[in-house]
Short mmCIF file of N, CA and C in Angstrom, two decimals:
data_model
loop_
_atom_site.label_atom_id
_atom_site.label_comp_id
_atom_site.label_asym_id
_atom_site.label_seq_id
_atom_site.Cartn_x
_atom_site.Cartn_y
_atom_site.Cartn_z
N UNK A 3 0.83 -1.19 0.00
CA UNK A 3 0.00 0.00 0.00
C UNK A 3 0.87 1.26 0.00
N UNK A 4 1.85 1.36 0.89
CA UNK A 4 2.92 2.68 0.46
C UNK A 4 3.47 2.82 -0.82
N UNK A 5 3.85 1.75 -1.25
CA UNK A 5 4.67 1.73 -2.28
C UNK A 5 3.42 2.28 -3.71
N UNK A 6 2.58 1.75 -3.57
CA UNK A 6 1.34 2.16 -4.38
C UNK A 6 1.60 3.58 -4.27
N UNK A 7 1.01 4.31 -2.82
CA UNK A 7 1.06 5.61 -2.75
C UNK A 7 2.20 6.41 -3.13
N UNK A 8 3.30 6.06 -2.86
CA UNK A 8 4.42 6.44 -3.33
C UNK A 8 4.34 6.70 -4.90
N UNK A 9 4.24 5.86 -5.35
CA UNK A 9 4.62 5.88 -6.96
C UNK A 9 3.52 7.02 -7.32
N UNK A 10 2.12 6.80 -6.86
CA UNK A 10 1.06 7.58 -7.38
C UNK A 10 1.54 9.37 -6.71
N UNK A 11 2.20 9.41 -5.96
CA UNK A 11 2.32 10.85 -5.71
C UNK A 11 3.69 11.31 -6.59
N UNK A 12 4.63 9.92 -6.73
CA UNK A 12 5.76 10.81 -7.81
C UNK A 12 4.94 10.64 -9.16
N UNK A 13 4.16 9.81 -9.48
CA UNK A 13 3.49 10.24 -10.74
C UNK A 13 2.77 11.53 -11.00
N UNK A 14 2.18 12.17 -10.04
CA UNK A 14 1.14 13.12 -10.05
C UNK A 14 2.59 14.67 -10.36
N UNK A 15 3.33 13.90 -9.16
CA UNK A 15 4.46 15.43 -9.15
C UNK A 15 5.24 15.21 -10.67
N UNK A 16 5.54 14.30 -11.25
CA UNK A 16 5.74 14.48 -12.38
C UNK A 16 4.47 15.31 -13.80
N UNK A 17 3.59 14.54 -13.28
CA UNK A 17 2.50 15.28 -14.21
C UNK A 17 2.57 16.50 -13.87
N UNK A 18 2.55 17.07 -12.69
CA UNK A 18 2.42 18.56 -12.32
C UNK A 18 3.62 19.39 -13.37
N UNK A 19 4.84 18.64 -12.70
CA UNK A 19 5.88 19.24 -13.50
C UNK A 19 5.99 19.91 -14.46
N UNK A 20 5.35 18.52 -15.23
CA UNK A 20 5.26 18.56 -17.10
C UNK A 20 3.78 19.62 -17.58
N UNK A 21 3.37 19.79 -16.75
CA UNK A 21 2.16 20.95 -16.75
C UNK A 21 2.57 22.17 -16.69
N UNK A 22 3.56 22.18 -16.09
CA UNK A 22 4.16 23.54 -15.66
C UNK A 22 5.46 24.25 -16.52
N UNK A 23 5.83 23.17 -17.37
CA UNK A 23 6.70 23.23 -18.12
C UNK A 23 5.84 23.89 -19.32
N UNK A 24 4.97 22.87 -19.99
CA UNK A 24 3.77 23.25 -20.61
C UNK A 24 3.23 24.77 -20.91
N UNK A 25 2.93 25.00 -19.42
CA UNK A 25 2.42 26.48 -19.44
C UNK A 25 3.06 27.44 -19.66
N UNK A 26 4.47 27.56 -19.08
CA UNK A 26 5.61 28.56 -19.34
C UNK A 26 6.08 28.35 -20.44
N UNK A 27 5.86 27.88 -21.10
CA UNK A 27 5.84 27.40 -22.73
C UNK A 27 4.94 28.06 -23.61
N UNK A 28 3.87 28.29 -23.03
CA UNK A 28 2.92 28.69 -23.85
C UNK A 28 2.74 30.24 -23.46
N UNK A 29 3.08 30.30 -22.15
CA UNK A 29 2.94 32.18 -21.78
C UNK A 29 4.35 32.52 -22.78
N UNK A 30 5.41 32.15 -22.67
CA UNK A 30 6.71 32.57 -23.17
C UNK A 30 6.18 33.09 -24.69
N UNK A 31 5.79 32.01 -25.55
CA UNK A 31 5.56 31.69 -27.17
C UNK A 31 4.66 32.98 -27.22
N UNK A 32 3.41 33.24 -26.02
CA UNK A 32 2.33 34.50 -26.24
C UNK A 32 3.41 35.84 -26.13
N UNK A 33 3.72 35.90 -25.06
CA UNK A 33 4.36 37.07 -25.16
C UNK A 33 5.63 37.66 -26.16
N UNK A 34 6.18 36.45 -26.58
CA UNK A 34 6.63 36.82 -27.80
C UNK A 34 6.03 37.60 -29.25
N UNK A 35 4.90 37.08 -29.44
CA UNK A 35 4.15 36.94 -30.09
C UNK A 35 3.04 38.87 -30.02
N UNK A 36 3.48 39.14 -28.66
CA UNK A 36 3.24 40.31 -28.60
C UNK A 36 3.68 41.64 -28.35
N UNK A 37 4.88 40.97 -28.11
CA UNK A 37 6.24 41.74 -28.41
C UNK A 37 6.01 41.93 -30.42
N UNK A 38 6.15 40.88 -31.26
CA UNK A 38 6.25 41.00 -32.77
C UNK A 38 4.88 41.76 -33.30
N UNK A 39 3.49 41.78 -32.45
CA UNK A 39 2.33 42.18 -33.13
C UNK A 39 1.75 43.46 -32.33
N UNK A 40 2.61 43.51 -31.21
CA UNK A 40 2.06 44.63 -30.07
C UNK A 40 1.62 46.17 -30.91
N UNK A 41 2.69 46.19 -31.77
CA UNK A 41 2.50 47.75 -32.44
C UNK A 41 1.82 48.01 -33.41
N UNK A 42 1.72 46.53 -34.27
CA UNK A 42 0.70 46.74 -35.32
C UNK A 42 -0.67 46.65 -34.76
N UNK A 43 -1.05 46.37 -33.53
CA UNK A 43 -2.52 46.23 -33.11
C UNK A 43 -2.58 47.62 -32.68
N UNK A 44 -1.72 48.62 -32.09
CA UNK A 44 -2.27 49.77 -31.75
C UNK A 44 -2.12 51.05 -32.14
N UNK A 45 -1.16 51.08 -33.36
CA UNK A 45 -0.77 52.09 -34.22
C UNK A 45 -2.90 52.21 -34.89
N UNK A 46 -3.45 53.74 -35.43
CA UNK A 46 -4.25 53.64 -35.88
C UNK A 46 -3.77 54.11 -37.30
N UNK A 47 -4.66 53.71 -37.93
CA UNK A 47 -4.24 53.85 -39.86
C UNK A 47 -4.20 55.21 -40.17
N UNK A 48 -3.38 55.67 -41.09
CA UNK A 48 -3.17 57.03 -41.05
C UNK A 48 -3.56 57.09 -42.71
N UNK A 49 -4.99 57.35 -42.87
CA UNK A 49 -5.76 57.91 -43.78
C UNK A 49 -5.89 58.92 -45.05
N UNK A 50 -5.59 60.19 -44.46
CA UNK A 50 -5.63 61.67 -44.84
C UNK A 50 -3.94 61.79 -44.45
N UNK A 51 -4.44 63.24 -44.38
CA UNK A 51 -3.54 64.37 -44.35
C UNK A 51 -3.44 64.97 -42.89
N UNK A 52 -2.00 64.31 -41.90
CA UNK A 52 -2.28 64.52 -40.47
C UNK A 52 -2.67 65.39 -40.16
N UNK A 53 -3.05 65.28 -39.04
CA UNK A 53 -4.01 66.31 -37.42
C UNK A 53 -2.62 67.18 -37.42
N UNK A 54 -2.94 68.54 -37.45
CA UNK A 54 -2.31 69.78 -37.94
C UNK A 54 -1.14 70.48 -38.86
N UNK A 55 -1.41 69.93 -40.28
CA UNK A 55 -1.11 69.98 -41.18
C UNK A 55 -2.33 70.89 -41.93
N UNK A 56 -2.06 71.50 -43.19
CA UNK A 56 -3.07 72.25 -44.09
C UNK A 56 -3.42 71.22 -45.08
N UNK A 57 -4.36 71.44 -45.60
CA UNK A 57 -4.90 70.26 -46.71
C UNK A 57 -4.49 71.60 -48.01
N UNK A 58 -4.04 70.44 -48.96
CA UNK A 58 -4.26 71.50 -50.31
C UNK A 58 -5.30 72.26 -50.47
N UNK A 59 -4.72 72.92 -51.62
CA UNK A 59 -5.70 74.08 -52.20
C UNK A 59 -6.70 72.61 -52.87
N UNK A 60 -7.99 72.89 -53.19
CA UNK A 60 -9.02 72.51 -53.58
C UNK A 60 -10.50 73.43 -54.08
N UNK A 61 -11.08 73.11 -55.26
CA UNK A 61 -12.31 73.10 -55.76
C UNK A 61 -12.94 72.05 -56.08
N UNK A 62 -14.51 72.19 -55.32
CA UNK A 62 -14.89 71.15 -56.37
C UNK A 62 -16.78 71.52 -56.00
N UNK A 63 -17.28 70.43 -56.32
CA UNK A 63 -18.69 70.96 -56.24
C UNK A 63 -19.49 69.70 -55.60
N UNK A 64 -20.89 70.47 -55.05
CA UNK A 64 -21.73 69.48 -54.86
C UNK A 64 -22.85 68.60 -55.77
N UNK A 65 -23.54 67.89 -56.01
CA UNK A 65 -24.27 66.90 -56.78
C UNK A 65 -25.23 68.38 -57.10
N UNK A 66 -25.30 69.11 -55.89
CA UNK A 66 -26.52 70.03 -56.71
C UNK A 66 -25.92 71.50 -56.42
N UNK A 67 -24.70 71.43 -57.27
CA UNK A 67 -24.36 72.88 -57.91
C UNK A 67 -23.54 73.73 -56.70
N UNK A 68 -23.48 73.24 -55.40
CA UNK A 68 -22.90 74.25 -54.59
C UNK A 68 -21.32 73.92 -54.76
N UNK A 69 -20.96 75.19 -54.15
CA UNK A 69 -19.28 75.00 -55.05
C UNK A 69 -18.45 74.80 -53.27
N UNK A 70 -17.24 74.08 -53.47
CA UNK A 70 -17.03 73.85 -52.18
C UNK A 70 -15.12 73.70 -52.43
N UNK A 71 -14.46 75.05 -51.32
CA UNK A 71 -12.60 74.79 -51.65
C UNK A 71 -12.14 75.02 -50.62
N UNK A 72 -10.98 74.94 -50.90
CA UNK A 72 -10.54 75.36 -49.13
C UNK A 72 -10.86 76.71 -48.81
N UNK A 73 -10.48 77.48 -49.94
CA UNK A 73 -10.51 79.32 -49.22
C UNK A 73 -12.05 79.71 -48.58
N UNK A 74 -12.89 78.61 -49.10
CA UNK A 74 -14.35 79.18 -48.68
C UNK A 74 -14.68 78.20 -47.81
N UNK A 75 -13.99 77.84 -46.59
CA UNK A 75 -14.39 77.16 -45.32
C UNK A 75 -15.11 77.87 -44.45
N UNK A 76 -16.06 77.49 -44.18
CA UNK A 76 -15.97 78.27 -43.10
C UNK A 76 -16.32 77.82 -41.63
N UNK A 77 -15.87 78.15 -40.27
CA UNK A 77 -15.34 77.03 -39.11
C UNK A 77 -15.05 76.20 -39.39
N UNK A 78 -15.54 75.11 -38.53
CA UNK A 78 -14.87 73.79 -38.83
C UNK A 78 -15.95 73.19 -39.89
N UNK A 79 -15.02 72.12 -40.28
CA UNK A 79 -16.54 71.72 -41.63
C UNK A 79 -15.60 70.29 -41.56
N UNK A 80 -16.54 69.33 -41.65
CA UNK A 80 -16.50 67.67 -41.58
C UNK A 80 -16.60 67.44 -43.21
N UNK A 81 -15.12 66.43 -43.30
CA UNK A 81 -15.73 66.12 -44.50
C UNK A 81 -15.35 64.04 -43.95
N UNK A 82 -16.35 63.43 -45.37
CA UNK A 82 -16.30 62.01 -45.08
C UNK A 82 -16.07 61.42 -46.20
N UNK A 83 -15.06 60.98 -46.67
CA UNK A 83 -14.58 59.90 -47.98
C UNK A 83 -15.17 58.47 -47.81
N UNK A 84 -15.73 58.30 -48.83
CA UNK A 84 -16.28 56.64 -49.24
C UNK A 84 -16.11 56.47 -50.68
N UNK A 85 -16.11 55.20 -50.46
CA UNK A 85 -16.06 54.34 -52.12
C UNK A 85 -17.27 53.48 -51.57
N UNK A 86 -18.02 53.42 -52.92
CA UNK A 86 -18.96 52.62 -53.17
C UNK A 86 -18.70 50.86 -52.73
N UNK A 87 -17.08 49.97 -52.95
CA UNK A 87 -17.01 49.01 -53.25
C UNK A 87 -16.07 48.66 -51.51
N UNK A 88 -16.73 50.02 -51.04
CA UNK A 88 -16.31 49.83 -49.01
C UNK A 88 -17.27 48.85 -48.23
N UNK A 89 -16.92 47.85 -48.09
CA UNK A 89 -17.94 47.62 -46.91
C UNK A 89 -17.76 48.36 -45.81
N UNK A 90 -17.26 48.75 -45.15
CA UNK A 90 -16.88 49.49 -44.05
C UNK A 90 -17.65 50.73 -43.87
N UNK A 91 -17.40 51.26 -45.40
CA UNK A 91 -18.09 52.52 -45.59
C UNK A 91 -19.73 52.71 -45.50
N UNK A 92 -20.33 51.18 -46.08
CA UNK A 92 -21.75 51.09 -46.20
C UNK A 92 -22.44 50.99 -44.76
N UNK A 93 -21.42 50.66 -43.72
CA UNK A 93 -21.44 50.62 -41.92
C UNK A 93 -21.54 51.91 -41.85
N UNK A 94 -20.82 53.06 -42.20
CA UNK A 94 -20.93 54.06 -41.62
C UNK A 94 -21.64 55.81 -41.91
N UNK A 95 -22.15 54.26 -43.25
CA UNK A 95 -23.23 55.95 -44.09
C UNK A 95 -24.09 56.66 -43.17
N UNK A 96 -24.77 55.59 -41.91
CA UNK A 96 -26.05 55.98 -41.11
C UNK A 96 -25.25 56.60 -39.89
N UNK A 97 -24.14 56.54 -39.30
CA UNK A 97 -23.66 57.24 -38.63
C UNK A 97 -23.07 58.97 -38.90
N UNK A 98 -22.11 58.59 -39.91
CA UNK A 98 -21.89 60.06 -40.78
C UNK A 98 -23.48 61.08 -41.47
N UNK A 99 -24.94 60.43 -41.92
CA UNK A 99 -25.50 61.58 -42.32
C UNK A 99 -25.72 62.13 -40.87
N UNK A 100 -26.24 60.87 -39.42
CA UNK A 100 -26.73 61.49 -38.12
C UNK A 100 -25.66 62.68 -37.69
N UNK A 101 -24.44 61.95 -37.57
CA UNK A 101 -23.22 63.35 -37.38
C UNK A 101 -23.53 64.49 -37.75
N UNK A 102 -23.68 64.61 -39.62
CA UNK A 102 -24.01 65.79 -40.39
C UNK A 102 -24.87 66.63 -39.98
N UNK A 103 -25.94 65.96 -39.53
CA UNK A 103 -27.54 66.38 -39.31
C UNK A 103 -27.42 67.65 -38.42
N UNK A 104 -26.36 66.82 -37.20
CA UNK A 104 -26.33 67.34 -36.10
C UNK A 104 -25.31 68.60 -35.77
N UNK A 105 -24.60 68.26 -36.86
CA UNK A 105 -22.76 69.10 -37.19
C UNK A 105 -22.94 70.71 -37.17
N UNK A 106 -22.19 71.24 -36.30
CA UNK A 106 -22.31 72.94 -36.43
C UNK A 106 -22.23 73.96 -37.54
N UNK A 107 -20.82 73.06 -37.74
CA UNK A 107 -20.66 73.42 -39.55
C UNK A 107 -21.06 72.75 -40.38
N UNK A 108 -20.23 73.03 -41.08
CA UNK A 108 -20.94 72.30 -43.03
C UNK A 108 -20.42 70.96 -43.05
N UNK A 109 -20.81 70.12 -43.42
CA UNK A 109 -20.57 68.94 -43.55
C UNK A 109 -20.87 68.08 -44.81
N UNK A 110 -19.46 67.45 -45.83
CA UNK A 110 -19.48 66.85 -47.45
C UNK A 110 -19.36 65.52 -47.09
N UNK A 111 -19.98 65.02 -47.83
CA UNK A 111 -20.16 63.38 -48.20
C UNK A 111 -18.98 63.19 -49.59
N UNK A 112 -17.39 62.83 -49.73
CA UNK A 112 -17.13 62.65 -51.14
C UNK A 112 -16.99 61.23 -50.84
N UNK A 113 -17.52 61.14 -52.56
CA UNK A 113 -17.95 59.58 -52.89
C UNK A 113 -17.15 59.44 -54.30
N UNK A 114 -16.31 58.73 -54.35
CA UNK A 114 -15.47 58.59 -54.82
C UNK A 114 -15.86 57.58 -55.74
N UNK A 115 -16.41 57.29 -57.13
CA UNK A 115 -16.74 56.36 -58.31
C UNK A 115 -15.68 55.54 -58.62
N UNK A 116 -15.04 54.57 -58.22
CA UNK A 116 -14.39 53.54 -58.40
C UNK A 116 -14.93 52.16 -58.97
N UNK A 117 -16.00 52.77 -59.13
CA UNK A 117 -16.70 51.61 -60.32
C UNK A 117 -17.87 50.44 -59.56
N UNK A 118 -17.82 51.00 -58.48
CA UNK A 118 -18.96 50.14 -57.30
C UNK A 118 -20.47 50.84 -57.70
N UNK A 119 -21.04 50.80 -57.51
CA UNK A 119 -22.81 50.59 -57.29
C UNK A 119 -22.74 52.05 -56.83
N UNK A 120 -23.43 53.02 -57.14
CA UNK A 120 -23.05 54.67 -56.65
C UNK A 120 -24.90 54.52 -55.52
N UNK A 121 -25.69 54.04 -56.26
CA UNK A 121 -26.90 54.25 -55.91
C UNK A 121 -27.13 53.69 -54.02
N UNK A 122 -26.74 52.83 -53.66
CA UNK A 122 -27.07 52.54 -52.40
C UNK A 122 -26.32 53.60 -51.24
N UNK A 123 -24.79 54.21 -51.98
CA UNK A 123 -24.36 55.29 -51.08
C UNK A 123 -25.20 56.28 -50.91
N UNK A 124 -25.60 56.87 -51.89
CA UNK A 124 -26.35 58.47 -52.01
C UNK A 124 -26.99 58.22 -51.28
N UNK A 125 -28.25 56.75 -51.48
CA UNK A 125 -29.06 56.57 -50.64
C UNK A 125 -28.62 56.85 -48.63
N UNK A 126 -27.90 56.46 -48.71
CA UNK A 126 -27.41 56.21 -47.42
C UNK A 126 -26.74 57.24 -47.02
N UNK A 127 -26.29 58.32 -48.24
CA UNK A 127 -26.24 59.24 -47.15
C UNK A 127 -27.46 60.66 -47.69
N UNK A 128 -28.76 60.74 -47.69
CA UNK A 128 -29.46 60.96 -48.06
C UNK A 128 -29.84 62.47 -47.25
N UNK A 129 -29.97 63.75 -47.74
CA UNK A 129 -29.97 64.93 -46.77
C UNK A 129 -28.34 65.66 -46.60
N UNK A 130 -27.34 64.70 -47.11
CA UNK A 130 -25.78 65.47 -46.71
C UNK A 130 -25.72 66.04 -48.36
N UNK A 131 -24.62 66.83 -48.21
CA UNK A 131 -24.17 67.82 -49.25
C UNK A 131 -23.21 66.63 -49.70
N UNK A 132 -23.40 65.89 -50.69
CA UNK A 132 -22.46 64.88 -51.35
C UNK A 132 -21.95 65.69 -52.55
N UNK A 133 -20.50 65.21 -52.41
CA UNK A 133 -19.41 65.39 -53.68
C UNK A 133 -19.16 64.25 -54.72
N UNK A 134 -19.15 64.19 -56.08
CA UNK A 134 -18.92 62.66 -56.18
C UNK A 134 -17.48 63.13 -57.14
N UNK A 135 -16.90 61.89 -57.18
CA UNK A 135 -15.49 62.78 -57.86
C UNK A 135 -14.92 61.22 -58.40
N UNK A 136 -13.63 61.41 -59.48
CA UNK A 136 -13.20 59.93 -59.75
C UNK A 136 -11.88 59.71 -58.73
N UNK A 137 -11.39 58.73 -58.66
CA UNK A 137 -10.40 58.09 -58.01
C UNK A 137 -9.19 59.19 -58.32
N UNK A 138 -8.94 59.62 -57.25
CA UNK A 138 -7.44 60.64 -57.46
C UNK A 138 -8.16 62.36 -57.63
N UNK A 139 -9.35 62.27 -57.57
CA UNK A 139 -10.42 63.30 -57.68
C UNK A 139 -9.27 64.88 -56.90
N UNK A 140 -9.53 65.85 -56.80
CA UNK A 140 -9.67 67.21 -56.65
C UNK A 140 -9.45 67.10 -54.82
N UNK A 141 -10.56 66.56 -54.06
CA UNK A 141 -10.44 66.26 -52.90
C UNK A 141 -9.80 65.51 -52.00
N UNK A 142 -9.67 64.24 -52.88
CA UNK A 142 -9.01 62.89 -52.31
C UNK A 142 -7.72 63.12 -51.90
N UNK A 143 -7.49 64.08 -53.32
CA UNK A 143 -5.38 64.51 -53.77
C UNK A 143 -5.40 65.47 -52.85
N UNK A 144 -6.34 66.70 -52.75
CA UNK A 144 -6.30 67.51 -51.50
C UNK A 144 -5.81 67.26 -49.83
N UNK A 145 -6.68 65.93 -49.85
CA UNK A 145 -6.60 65.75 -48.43
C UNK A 145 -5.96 64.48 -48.03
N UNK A 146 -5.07 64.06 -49.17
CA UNK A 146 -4.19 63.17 -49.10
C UNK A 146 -4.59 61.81 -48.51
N UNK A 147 -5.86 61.22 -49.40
CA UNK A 147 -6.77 60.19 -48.70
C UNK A 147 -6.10 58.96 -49.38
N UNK A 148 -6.08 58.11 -48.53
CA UNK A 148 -5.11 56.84 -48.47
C UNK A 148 -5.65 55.48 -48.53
N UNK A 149 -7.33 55.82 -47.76
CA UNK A 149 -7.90 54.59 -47.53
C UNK A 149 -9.17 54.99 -47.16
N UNK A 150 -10.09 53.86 -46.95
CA UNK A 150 -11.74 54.47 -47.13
C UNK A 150 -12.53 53.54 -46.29
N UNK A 151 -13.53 54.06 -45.23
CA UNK A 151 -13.50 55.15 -45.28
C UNK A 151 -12.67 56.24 -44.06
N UNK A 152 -12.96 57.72 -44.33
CA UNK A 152 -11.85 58.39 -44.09
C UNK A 152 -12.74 59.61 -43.64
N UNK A 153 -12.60 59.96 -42.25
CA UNK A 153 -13.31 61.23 -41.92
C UNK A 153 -12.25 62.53 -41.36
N UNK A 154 -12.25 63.58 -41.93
CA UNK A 154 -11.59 64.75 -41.90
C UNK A 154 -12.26 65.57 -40.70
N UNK A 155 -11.98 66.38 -39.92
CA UNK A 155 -12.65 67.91 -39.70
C UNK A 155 -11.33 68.60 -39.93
N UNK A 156 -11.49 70.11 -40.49
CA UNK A 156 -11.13 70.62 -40.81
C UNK A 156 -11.20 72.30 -40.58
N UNK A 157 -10.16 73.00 -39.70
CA UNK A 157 -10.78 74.46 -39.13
C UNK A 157 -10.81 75.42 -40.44
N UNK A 158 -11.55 76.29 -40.50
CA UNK A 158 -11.79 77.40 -41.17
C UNK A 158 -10.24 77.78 -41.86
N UNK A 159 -9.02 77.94 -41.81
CA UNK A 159 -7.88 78.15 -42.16
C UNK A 159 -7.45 76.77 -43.02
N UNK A 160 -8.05 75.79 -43.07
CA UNK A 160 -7.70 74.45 -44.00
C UNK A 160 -6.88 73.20 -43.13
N UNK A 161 -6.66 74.12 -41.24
CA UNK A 161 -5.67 73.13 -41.22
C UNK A 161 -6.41 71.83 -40.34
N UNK A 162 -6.07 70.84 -40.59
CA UNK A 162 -6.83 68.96 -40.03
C UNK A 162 -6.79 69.51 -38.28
N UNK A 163 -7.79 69.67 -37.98
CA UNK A 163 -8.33 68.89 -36.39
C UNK A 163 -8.40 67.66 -36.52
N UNK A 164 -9.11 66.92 -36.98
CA UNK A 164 -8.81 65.14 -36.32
C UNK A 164 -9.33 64.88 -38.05
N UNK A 165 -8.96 63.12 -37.78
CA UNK A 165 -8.69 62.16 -38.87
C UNK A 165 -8.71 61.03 -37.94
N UNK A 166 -9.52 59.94 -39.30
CA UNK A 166 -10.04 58.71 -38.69
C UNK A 166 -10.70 58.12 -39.58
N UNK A 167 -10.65 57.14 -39.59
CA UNK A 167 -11.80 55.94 -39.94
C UNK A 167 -13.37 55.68 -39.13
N UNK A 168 -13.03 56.67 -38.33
CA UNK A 168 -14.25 56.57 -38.02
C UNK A 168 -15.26 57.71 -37.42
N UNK A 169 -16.59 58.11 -37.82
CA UNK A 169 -17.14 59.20 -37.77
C UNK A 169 -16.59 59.97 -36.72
N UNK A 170 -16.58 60.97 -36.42
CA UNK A 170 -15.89 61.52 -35.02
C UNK A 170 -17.17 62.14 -34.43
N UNK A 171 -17.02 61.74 -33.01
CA UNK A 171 -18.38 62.12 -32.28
C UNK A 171 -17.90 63.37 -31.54
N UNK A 172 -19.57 63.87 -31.38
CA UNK A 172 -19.84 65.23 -31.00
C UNK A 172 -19.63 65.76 -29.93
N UNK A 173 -18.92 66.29 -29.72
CA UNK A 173 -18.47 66.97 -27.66
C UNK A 173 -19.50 68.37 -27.97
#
């Protein structure tokens, strides 16, 4: 009967062992692993044209005739880049017109024709002052847009308050 018990407790302390070996094995391999990916998970994508920098000179117009450049800003004014062939973008049509709705200043929808379906954007952003322009468009090259979608504000002087991928909410 000892000898039983015996063996069964150096068996168990061996299993423990090899458990423990195991685990520090596997924390080691993680934290490596986040040491190599740590920065790409928290760097955010850099879109536009950085947060206090000037955006180019620009003209261009709205779907119904209003004319829109940098020299004629006036305060801050939101603008929001999409492509039709964004899923991302089709997430954030209903957030960006509510923003607009609500926005102090002026606020552009550019929609960028890259050859996607134009009709479900407009729809979606339905009530905003939309721009539509081609790939490399007047605005895009202005505001040095990189990726989509892409939300600007912009002070009265042309130069970037914030940039993002994602609508920027209202303080």
């Amino acid at each position: 009967m000892t000898t039983a018990l015996l063996v069964a407790v150096v068996l168990l302390t061996l299993l423990t062992l090899f458990n423990l070996i195991v685990v520090l094995g596997v924390v080691r391999r993680v934290r490596s692993y986040e040491q190599r990916l740590g920065g790409v998970a928290e760097a955010a994508p850099v879109l536009s044209t950085p947060v206090g920098e000037r955006v180019a000179e620009f003209t261009a117009s709205t779907v119904d005739d209003r004319k829109v450049s940098r020299d004629a800003l006036n305060g801050t004014t939101l603008f929001g880049f999409f492509s039709p062939d964004c899923s991302a973008c089709h997430e954030r049509l209903g957030d960006f017109r509510a923003t607009a709705a609500r926005y102090d200043g002026d606020a552009y929808a550019v929609v960028v024709r890259d050859g996607g379906d134009l009709e479900p954007v407009l729809r979606g952003l339905g009530g905003t002052a939309v721009v539509l322009e081609e790939p490399g468009g007047p605005l895009a090259q202005a505001f040095g847009v990189r990726g989509f979608p892409a939300f600007v504000t912009v002070r009265e002087e042309g130069v970037v308050e914030s940039t993002g991928y994602l609508v920027p909410a209202l303080t």
